[in-house]
XYZ file of C-alpha atoms in Angstrom:
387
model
C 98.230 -103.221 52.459
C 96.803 -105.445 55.319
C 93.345 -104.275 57.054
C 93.860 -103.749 60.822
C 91.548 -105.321 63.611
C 88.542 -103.282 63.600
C 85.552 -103.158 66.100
C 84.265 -105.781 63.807
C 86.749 -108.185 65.365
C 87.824 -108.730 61.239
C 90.295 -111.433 60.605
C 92.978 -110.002 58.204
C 93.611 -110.346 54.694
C 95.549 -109.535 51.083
C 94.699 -106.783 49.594
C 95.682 -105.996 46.053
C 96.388 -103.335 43.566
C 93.062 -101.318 43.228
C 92.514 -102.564 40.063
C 93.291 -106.038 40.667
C 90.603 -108.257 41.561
C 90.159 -108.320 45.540
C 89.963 -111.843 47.226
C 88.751 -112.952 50.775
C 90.325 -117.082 50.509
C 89.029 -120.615 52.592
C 89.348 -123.882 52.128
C 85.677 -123.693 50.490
C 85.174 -124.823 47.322
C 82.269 -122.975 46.577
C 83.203 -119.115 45.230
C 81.248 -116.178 45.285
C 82.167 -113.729 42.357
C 80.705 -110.550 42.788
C 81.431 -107.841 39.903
C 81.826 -103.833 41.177
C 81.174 -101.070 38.528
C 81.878 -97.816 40.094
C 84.275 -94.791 38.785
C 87.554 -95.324 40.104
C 89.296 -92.739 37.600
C 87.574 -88.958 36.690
C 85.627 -86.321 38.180
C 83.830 -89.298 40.427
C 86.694 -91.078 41.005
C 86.871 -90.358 45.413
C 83.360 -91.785 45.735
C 84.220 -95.006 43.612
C 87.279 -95.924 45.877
C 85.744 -95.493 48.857
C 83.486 -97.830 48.216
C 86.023 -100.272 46.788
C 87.249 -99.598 50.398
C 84.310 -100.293 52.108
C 83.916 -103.823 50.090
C 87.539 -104.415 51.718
C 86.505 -104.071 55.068
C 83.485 -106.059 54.180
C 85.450 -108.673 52.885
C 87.571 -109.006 55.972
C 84.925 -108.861 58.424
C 83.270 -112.449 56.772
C 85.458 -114.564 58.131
C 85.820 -118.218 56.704
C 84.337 -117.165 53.260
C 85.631 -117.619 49.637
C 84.731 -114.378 47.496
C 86.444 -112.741 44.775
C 85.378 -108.769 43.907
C 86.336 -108.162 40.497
C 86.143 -103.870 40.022
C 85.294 -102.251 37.093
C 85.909 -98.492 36.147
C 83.003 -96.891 34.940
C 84.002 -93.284 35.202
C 80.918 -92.467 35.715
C 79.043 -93.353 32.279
C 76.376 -95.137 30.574
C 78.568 -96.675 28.143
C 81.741 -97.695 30.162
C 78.842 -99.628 32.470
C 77.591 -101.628 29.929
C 80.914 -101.808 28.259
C 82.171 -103.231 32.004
C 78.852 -105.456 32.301
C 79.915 -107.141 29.497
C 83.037 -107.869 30.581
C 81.983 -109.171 33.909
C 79.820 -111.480 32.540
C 82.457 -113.239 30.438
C 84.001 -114.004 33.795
C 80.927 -115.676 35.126
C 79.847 -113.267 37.639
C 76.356 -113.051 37.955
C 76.091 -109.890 40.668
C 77.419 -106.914 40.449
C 77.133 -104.012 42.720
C 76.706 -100.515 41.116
C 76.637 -98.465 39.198
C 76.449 -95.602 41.574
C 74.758 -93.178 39.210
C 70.972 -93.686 38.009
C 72.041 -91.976 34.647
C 74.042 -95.004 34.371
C 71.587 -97.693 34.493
C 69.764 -96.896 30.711
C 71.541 -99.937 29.131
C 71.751 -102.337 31.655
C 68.550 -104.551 30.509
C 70.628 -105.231 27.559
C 72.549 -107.598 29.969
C 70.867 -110.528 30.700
C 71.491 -113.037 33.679
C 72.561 -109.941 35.363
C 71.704 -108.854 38.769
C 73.112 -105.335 39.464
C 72.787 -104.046 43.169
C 72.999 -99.978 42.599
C 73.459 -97.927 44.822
C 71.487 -95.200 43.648
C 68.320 -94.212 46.408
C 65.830 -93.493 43.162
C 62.940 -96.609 42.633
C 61.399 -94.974 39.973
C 61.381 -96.462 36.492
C 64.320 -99.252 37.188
C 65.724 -102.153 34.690
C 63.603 -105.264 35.442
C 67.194 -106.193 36.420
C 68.369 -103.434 38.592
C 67.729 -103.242 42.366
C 68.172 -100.166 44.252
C 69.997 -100.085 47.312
C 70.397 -96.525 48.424
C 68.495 -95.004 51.056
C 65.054 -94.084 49.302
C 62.789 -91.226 49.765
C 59.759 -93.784 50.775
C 62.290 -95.369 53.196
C 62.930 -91.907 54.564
C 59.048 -90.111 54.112
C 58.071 -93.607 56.332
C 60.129 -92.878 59.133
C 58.857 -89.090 59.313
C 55.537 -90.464 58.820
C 56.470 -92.562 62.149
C 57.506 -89.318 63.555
C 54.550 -87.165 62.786
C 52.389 -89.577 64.323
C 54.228 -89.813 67.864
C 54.516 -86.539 67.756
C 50.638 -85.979 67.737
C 51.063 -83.955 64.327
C 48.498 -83.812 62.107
C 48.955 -80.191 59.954
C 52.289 -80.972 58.318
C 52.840 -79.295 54.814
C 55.803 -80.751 52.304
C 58.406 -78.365 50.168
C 59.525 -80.024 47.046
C 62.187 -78.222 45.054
C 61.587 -77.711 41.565
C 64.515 -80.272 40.126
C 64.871 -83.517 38.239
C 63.991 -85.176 41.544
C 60.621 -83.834 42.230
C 58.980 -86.398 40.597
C 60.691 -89.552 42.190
C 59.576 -87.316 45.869
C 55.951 -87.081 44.559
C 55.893 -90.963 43.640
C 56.948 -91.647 47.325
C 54.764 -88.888 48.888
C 51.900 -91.318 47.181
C 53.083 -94.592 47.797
C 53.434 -94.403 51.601
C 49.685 -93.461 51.483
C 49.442 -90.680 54.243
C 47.167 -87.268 54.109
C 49.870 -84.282 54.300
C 47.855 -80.949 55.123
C 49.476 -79.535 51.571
C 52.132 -80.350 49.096
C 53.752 -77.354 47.477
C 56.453 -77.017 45.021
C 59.022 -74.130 45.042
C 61.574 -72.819 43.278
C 65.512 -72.725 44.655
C 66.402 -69.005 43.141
C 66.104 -66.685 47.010
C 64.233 -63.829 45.768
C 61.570 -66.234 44.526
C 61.673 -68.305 46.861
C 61.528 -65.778 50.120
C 57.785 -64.547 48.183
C 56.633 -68.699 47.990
C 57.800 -69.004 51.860
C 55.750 -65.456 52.818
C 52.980 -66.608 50.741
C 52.751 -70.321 52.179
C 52.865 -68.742 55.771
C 50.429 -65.940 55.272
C 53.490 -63.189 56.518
C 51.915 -59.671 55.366
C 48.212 -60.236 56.230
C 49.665 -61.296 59.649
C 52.183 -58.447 59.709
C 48.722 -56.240 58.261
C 46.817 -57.682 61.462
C 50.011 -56.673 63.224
C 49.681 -52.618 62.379
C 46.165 -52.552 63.187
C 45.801 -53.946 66.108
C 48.678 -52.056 67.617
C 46.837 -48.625 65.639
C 43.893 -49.358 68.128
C 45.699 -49.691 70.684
C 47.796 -46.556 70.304
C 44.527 -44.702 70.564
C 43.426 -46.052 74.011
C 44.335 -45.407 77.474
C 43.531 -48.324 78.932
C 46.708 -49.813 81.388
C 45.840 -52.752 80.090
C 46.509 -51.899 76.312
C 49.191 -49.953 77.382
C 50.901 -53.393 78.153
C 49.624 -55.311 75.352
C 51.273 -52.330 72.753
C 54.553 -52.807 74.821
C 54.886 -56.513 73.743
C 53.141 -56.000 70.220
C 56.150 -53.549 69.249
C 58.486 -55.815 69.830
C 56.859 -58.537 67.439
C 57.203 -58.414 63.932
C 53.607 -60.227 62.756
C 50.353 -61.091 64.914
C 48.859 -64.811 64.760
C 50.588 -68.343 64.227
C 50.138 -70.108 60.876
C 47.859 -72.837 59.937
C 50.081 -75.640 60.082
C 52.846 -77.702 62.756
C 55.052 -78.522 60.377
C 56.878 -78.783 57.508
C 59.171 -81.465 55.875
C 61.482 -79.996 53.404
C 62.803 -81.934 50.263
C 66.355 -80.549 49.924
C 69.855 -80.353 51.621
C 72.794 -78.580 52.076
C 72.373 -74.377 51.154
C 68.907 -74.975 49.741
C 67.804 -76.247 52.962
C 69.749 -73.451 54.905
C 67.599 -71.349 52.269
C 64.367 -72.389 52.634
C 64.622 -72.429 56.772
C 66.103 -69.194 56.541
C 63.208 -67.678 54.932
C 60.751 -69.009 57.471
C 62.569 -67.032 59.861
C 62.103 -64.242 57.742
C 58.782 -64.659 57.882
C 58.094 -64.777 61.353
C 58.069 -68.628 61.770
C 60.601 -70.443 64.148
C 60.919 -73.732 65.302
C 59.336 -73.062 68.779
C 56.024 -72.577 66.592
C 56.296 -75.670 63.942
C 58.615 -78.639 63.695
C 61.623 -78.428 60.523
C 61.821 -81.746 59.381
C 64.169 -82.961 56.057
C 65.395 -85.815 54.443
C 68.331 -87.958 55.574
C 71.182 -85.649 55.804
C 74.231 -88.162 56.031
C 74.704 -86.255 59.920
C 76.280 -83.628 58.262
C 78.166 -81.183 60.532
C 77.734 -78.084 58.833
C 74.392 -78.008 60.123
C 75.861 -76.942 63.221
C 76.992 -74.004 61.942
C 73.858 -72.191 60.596
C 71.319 -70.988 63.772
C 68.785 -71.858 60.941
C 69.511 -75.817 60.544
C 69.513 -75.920 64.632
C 66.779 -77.959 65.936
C 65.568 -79.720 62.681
C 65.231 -83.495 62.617
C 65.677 -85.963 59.697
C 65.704 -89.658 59.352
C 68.908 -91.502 59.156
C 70.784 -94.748 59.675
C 71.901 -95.507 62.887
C 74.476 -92.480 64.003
C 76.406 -94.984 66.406
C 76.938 -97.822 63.693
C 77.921 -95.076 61.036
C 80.483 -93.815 62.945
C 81.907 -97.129 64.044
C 82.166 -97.757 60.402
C 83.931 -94.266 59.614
C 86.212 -94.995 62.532
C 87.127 -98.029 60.937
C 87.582 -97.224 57.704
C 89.467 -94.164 58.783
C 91.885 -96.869 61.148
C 92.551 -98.633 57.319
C 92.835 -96.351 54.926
C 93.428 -93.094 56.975
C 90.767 -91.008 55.214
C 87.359 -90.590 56.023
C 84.656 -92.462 53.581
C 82.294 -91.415 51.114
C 78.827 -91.239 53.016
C 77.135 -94.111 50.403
C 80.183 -96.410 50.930
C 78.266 -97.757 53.725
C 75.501 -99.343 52.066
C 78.142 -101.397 49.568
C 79.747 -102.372 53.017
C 76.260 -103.895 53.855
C 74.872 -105.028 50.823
C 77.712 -107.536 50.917
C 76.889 -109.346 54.181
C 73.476 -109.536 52.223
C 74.417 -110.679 49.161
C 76.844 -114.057 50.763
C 73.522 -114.461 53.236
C 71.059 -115.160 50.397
C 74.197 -117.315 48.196
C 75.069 -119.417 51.207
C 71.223 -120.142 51.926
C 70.340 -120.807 48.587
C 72.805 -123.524 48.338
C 75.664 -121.675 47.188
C 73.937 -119.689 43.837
C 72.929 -116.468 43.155
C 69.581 -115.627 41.272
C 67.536 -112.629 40.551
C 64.214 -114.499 42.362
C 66.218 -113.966 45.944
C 66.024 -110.350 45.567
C 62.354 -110.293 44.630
C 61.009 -112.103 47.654
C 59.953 -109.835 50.624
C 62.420 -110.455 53.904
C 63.378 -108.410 56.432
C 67.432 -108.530 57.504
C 69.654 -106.405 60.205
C 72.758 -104.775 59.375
C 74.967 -102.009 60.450
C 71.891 -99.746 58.802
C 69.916 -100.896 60.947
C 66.846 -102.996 59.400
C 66.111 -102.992 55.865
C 63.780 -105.439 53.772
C 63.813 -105.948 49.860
C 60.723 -105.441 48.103
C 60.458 -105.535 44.441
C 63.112 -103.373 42.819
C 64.063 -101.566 45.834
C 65.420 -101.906 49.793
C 63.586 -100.320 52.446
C 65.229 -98.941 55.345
C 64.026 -98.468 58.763
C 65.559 -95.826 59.790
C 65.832 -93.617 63.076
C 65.170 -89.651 63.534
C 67.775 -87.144 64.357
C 67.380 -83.688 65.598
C 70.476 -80.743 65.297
C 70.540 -79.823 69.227
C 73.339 -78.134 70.171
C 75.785 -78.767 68.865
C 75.004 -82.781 68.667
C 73.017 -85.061 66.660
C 70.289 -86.222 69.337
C 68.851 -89.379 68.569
C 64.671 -88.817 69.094
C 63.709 -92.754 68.878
């Protein structure tokens, strides 16, 4: 199958079997071998090709440039990656990008001379040779940090679900070294969680101050209480809460969930700000009157959907939201090979530098890329970009 002229202006070229190694060819004589461990057979199998896809596309848009991919199925485990590592190695690559999966990554220091470019968004606890390229919670907490500050908002309270990822939220809550007005952790099951929401925003002693003060004013006769009763029966609590707003550690019904319940409790956004993490742009939020009018960082919405468009033009599916990052990371990885004279060492990924991609900007620092990323807000319909 030959890859179409994209909006990248991509020169064409071979593609192979999907199991076959995948080669971009020039007159060169230098060669880039880059190793791919991702699942490309099981339960995991959709999010493996499309970033074997992606790879394709990134192949074809560097033009003049000699690179073999060499993919490796994983299925998704700790033992087929090392197993696949292994395997790579013996063919002298010395970069591989993947695994996807953290729970992959538990034997990879086993494997040394080894560079492996995951794309996993967790920093916490990483092989000394293991560099994580997803989109991070500090990348993301920074850019709402950004946002809280133009936005002249100083109260803002943070909900972390109770999960295996609290503590890798909590890690960048404390690197990125900024004074939330409180941190709370809460549980996903709705009963318990509608009491933790009513609780955090004080909903029966404001519904309490509700009933009272419309009891006084039931017993006077007073025009002007007469009015003030007319409006207080039509609210269901009396007072605002004590913070402007809230940034909520979770996605898809969980998020729904937890929005949901502030509405239950008397709290909209036209009092406090809904703020998550990166949510891919994901269009069910359009859906659900509570996800309308929340923000969350993200990569650049026009670039993202260039890329879909392109990959949908290809391989006439749309990708895998990740896929984009492995269709980035390999611009990055031929930048630092060509400028350090055609080789590839772990000490190029450890030096602080800023680059520009179809992300947008991202810098490596230690094991880990940073993102800059933008913030979105669900308005209408639309994702509306706020800076």
């Amino acid at each position: 199958m030959k890859l179409i002229l994209g909006f990248f202006c991509f020169i064409v070229l071979f593609i192979g079997n999907i199991n076959s190694n995948v080669k971009a060819e020039i007159s060169n004589n230098e060669t880039l071998k880059i190793g791919l461990i991702v699942p490309l057979s099981g339960q995991y199998e959709e999010i493996g090709k499309s970033v074997l896809n992606s790879l394709r596309i990134g192949l074809n848009r560097l033009k003049n440039k000699k690179i073999e991919i060499y993919p490796k199925d994983n299925k998704g485990n700790a033992e087929n990656t090392l197993t696949a590592a292994k395997e790579l190695q013996s063919l002298g690559v010395s970069i591989i990008i993947g695994p996807i999966f953290y729970e992959n990554l538990i034997y990879l220091e086993e494997i040394e001379n080894l560079i492996f470019l995951s794309l996993t968004n967790k920093i916490t606890n990483l092989p000394s040779n293991v560099i994580s390229v997803g989109i991070n919670a500090s990348s993301q907490l920074s850019t709402i940090v950004s946002f809280l500050k133009q936005e002249n908002l100083s109260k803002t309270i943070v909900l972390i679900p109770r999960s295996e990822h609290e503590e890798e939220i909590r890690n960048s809550l404390a690197k990125i070294k900024y004074k939330f007005f409180k941190i709370y952790s809460y549980d996903t099951d709705p009963e318990k969680l509608t009491k933790q929401i009513e609780q955090i925003t004080k909903y029966k002693q404001r519904k309490d101050d509700l009933n009272r003060r419309i009891k006084i004013l039931e017993s006077s006769d007073l025009i002007v209480h007469k009015q003030e009763l007319k409006k207080l029966k039509k609210k269901d609590t009396l007072g605002g809460v004590n913070f402007d707003s809230v940034i909520i550690a979770d996605f898809d019904q969980n998020l729904m969930s937890v929005v949901t319940s502030f509405l239950y409790s008397d709290v909209s956004h036209a009092e406090i700000k809904f703020i998550a993490l990166n949510q891919w742009f994901d269009e069910t939020l359009f859906k659900e009157n509570s996800t309308n009018y929340i923000y969350f960082p993200s990569i650049n919405n026009k670039n993202y959907n260039k890329f879909k468009e392109t990959y949908f033009i290809n391989f006439n599916t749309f990708p895998v939201e990740i896929s984009v990052i492995s269709y980035d990371i390999l611009g990055l990885i031929y930048h630092l090979f060509k400028k350090n004279n055609y080789e590839i060492n772990r000490k190029q990924f450890l030096q602080k530098a800023r680059f520009s991609g179809s992300l947008g900007i991202f810098e490596i620092e230690k094991n880990s890329i940073n993102y800059q990323l933008e913030i979105y807000q669900v308005f209408n319909g639309k994702f509306k970009k706020i800076n």
